[in-house]
Coordinates of C-alpha atoms in Angstrom, one line a residue:
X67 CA 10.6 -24.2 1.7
X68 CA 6.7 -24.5 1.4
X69 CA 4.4 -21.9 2.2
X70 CA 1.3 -21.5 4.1
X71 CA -1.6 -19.1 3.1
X72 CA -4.3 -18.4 5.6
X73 CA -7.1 -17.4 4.2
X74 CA -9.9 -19.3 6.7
X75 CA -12.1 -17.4 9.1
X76 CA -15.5 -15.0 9.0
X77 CA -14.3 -12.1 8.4
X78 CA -16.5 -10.5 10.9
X79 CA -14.3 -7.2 10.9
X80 CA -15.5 -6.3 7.3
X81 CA -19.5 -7.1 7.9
X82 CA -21.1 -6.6 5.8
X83 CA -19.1 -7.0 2.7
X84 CA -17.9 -10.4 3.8
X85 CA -21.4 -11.7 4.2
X86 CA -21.5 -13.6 1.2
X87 CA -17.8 -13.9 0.3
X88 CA -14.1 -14.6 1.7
X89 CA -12.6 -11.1 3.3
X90 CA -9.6 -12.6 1.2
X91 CA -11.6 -12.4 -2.2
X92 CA -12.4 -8.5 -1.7
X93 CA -10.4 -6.3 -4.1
X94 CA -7.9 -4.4 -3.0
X95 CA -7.4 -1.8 -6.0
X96 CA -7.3 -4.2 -9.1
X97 CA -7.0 -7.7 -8.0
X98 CA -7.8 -9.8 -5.2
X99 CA -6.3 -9.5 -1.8
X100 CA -5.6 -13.0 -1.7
X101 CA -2.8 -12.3 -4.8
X102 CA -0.9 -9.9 -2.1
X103 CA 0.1 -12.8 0.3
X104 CA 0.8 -15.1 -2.9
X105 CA 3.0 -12.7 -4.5
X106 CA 5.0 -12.9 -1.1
X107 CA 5.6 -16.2 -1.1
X108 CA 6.0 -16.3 -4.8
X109 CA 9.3 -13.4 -4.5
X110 CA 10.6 -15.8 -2.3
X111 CA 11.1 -18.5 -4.4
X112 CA 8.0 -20.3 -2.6
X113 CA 6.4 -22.8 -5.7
X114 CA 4.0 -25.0 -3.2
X115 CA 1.7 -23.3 -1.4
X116 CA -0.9 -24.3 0.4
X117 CA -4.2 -21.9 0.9
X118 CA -6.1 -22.7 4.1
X119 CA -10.0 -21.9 4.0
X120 CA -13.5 -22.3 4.9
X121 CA -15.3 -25.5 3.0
X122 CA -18.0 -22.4 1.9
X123 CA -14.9 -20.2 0.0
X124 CA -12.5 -23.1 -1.3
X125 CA -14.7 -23.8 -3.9
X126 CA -14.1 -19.9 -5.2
X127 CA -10.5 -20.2 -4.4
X128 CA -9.8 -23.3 -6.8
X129 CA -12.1 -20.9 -9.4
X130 CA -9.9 -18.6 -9.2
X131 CA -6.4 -20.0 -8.9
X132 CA -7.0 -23.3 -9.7
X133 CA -4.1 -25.5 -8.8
X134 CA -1.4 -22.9 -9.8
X135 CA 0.1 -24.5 -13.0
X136 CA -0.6 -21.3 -15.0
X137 CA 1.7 -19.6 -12.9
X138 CA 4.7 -22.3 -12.2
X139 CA 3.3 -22.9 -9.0
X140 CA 1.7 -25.8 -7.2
X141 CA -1.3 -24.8 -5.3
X142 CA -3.3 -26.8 -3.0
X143 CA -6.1 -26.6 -0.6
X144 CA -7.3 -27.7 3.0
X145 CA -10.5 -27.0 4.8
X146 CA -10.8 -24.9 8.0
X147 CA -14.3 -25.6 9.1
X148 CA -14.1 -22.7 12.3
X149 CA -11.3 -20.2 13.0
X150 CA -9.6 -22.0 15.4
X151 CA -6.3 -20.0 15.8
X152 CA -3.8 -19.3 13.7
X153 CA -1.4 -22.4 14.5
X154 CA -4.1 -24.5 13.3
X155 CA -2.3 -24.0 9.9
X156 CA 0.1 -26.5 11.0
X157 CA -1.5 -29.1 12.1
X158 CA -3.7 -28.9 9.0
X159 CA -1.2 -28.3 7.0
X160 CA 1.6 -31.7 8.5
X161 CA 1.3 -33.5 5.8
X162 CA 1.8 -30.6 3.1
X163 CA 4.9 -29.5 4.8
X164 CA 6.3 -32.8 5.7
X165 CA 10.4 -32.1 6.0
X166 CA 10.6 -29.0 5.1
X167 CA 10.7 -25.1 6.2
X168 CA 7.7 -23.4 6.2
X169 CA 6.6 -19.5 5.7
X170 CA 3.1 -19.2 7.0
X171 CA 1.8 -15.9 5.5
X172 CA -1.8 -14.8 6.5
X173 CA -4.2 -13.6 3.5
X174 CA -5.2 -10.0 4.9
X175 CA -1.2 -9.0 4.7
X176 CA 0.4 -6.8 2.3
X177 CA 4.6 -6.3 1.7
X178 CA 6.1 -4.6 -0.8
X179 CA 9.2 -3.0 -1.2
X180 CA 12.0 -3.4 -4.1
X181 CA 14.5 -4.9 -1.6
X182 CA 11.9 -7.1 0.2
X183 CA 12.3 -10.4 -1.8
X184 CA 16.1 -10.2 -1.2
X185 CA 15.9 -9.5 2.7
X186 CA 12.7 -12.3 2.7
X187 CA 15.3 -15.1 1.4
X188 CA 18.3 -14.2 3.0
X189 CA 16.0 -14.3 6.0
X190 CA 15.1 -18.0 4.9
X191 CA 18.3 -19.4 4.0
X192 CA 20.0 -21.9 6.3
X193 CA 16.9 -21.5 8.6
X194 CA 16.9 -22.5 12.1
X195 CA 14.6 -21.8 14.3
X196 CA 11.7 -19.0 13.8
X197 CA 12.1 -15.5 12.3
X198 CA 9.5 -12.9 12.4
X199 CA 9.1 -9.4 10.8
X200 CA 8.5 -6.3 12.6
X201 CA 7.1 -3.2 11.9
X202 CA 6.9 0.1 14.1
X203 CA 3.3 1.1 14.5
X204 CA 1.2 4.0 15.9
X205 CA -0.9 1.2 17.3
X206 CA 1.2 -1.6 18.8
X207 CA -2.1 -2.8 20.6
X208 CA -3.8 -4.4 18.0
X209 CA -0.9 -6.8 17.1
X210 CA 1.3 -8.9 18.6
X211 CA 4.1 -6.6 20.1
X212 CA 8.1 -7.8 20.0
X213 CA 10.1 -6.4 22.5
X214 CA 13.8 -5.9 21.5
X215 CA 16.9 -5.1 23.5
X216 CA 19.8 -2.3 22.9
X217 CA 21.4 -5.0 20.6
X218 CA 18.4 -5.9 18.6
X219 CA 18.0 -9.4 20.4
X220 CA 14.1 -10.6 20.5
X221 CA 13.3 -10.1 24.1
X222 CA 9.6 -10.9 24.7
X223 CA 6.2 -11.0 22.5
X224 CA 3.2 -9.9 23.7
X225 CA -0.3 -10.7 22.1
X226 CA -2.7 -7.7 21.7
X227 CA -1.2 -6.3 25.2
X228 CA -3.1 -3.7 27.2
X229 CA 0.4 -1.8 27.8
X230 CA 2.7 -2.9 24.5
X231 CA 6.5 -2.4 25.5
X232 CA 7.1 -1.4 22.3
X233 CA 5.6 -0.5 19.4
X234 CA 7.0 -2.7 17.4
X235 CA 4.2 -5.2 15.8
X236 CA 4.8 -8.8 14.8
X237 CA 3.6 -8.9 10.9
X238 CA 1.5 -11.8 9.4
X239 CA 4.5 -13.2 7.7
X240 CA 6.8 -15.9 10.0
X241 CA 9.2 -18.1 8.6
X242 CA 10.3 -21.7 10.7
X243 CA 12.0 -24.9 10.3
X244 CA 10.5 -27.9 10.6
X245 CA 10.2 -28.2 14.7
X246 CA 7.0 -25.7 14.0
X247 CA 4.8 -29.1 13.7
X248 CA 5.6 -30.5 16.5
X249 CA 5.8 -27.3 18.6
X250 CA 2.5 -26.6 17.2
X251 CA 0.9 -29.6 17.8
X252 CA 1.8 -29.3 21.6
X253 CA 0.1 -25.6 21.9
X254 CA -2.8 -25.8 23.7
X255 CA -6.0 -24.0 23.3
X256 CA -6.4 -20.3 24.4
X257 CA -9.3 -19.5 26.8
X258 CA -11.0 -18.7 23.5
X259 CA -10.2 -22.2 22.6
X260 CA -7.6 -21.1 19.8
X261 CA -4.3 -22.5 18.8
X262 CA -2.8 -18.8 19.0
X263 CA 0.9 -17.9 17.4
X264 CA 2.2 -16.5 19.3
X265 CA 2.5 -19.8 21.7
X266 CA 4.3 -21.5 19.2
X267 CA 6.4 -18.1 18.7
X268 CA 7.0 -17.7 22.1
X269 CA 8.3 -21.6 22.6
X270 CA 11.1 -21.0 19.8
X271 CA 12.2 -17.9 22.1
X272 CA 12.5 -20.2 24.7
X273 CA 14.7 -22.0 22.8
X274 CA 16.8 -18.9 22.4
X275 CA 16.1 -19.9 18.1
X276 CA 13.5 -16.6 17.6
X277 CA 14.8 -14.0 15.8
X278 CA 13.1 -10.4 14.5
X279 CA 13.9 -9.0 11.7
X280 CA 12.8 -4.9 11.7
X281 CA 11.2 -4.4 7.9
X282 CA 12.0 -0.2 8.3
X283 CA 10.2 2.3 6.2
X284 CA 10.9 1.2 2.8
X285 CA 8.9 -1.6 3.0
X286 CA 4.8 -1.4 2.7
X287 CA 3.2 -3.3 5.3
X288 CA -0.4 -3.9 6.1
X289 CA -3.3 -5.5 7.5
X290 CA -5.9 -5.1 5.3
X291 CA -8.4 -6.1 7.9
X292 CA -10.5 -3.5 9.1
X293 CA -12.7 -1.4 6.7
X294 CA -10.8 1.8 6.8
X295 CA -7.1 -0.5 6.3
X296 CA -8.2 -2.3 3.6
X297 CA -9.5 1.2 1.9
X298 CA -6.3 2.6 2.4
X299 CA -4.6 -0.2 1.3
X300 CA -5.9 0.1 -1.9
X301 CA -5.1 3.8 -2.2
X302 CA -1.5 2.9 -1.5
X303 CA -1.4 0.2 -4.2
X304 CA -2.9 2.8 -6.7
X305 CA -0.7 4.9 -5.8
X306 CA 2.6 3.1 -5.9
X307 CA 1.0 2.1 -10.2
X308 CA 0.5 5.9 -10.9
X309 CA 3.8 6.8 -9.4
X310 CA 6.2 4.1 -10.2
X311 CA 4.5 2.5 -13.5
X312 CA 4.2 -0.9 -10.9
X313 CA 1.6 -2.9 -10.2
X314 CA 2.0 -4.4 -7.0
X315 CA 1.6 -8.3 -6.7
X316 CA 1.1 -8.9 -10.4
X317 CA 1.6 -12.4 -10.5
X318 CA 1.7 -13.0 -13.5
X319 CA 4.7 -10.6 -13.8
X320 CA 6.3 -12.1 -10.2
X321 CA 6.4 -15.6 -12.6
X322 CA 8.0 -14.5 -15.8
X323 CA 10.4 -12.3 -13.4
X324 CA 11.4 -15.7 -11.3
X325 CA 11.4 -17.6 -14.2
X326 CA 8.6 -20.0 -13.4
X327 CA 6.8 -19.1 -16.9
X328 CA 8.2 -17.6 -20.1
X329 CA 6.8 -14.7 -22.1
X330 CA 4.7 -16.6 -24.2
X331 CA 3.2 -18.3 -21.4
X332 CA 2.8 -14.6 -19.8
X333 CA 1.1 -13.6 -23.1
X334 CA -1.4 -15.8 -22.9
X335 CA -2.3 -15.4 -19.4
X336 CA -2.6 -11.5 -20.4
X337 CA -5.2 -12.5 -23.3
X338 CA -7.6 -14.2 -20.8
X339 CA -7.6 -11.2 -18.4
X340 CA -8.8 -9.6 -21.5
X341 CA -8.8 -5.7 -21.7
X342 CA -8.4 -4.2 -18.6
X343 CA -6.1 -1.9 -17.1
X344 CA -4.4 -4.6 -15.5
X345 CA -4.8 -7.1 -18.3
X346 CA -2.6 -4.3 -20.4
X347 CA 0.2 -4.5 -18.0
X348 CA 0.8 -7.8 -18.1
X349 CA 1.1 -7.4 -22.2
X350 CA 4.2 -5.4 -21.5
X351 CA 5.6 -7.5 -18.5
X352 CA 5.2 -9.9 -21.8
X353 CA 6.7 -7.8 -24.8
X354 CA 9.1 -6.9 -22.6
X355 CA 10.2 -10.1 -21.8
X356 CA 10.9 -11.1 -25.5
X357 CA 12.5 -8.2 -26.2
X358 CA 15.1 -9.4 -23.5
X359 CA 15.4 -12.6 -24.8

């Protein structure tokens, strides 16, 4: 499986503060919110990924991730010159996925949860068809709503409905086979000329091959989008480090965990982050490690 992460648009939500950078470069505690959406993937077992943004905020991307190698992981880059919806991905991103599966994450999103990377690739394993995460919300509105019947079975999604159904809210995290390119490049534009989701979504349900799978209450979702989300989001990532000891979405620890680097490697990476909080942490993700070994 590749994965997709979105990271394009103005970030008009979060004006001022994304006036001169990506909404997906503000920090969300003590690292970039872009690092959220790429620990996802990474838990997954997800090693090429592809980061979709604006020409302006690719240059700071490939600053700070560079192609990925430091962490096992392959990372490339495509240009998004206007939001245009967020099926665009795939048509941008054909080539990238070419045969495979895809998980198309979007860069505002935060999950955590200790059994989350388990339920994530069960969800992906001998995928056919679309699966999509859901979430009950006190606000179903501002999302796209999934409508379930008595039996759990996907019944209807709704995007940003006047009167939601439900309250159960489609995340930013979808999983599909390969059909999504061509389904997607048959979407056509919204009246706001966007390539929205949940048309491509709502043509695997036609199929009968969509399928929702309810995240529950252990699992930390959240749209860091809006000033007063992405405040609590970082509040709630503080949190979980002063009550658990765990810093969520430390990639460098995410690596070393799924093998994709060894505790040397995770050593050194610790030395360049030099002496912060954060920087510490990832010395004893390291220690730790060769201890183990």
């Amino acid at each position: 499986m590749k994965g997709i992460v979105l990271a394009g648009g103005s970030g008009s939500r979060l004006s001022p503060l994304t006036k001169s950078t990506s909404k997906h470069l503000l920090p969300v505690y003590d690292k970039p919110m872009v690092h959220y959406p790429l620990a996802t993937l990474m838990e997954m077992g997800v090693r090429e990924i592809l980061l979709v943004s604006t020409p302006r905020d690719l240059p700071r991307y490939r600053l700070l991730l560079g192609d990925g190698h430091q962490l096992g992981i392959d990372i490339s880059y495509a240009e998004q010159p206007e939001p245009s919806g967020l099926a665009e991905a795939f048509t941008l991103g054909s080539d990238f996925v070419g045969a495979d599966s895809v998980a198309l994450v979007l860069g505002d999103n935060l999950f955590h949860g200790q059994d989350l990377p388990r339920l994530l690739r069960e969800s992906a394993e001998g995928l056919d068809g679309c699966v999509l995460f859901g979430r009950r919300v006190p606000d179903p509105h501002r999302y796209g709503v999934a409508e379930v019947g008595p039996e759990g079975s996907l019944r209807s999604i709704e995007e940003k409905p006047g009167r939601p159904r439900s309250d159960l809210a489609v995340t930013g995290l979808y999983l599909y086979d390969n059909d999504v390119l061509d389904i997607a490049a048959e979407v056509k534009p919204s009246d706001r000329g966007e390539l929205e989701i949940t048309d491509v979504n709502l043509a695997y349900l036609e199929q009968g091959r969509a399928r929702l799978v309810n995240l529950g209450p252990d699992v930390l979702w959240m749209d860091a989008g809006t000033e007063e989300s992405l405040l609590e989001a970082a509040l709630r990532v503080r949190d979980t480090a002063r009550r658990d000891g765990v810093r969520v979405a430390c990639l460098e620890e995410i690596a070393l965990r799924e093998g994709y680097i060894d505790a040397d490697d995770c050593l050194a990476l610790a030395e360049e982050l030099g002496q912060s909080p954060y920087a510490e942490y990832v010395v004893r993700a390291a220690v730790g490690a060769r201890v183990r070994r």
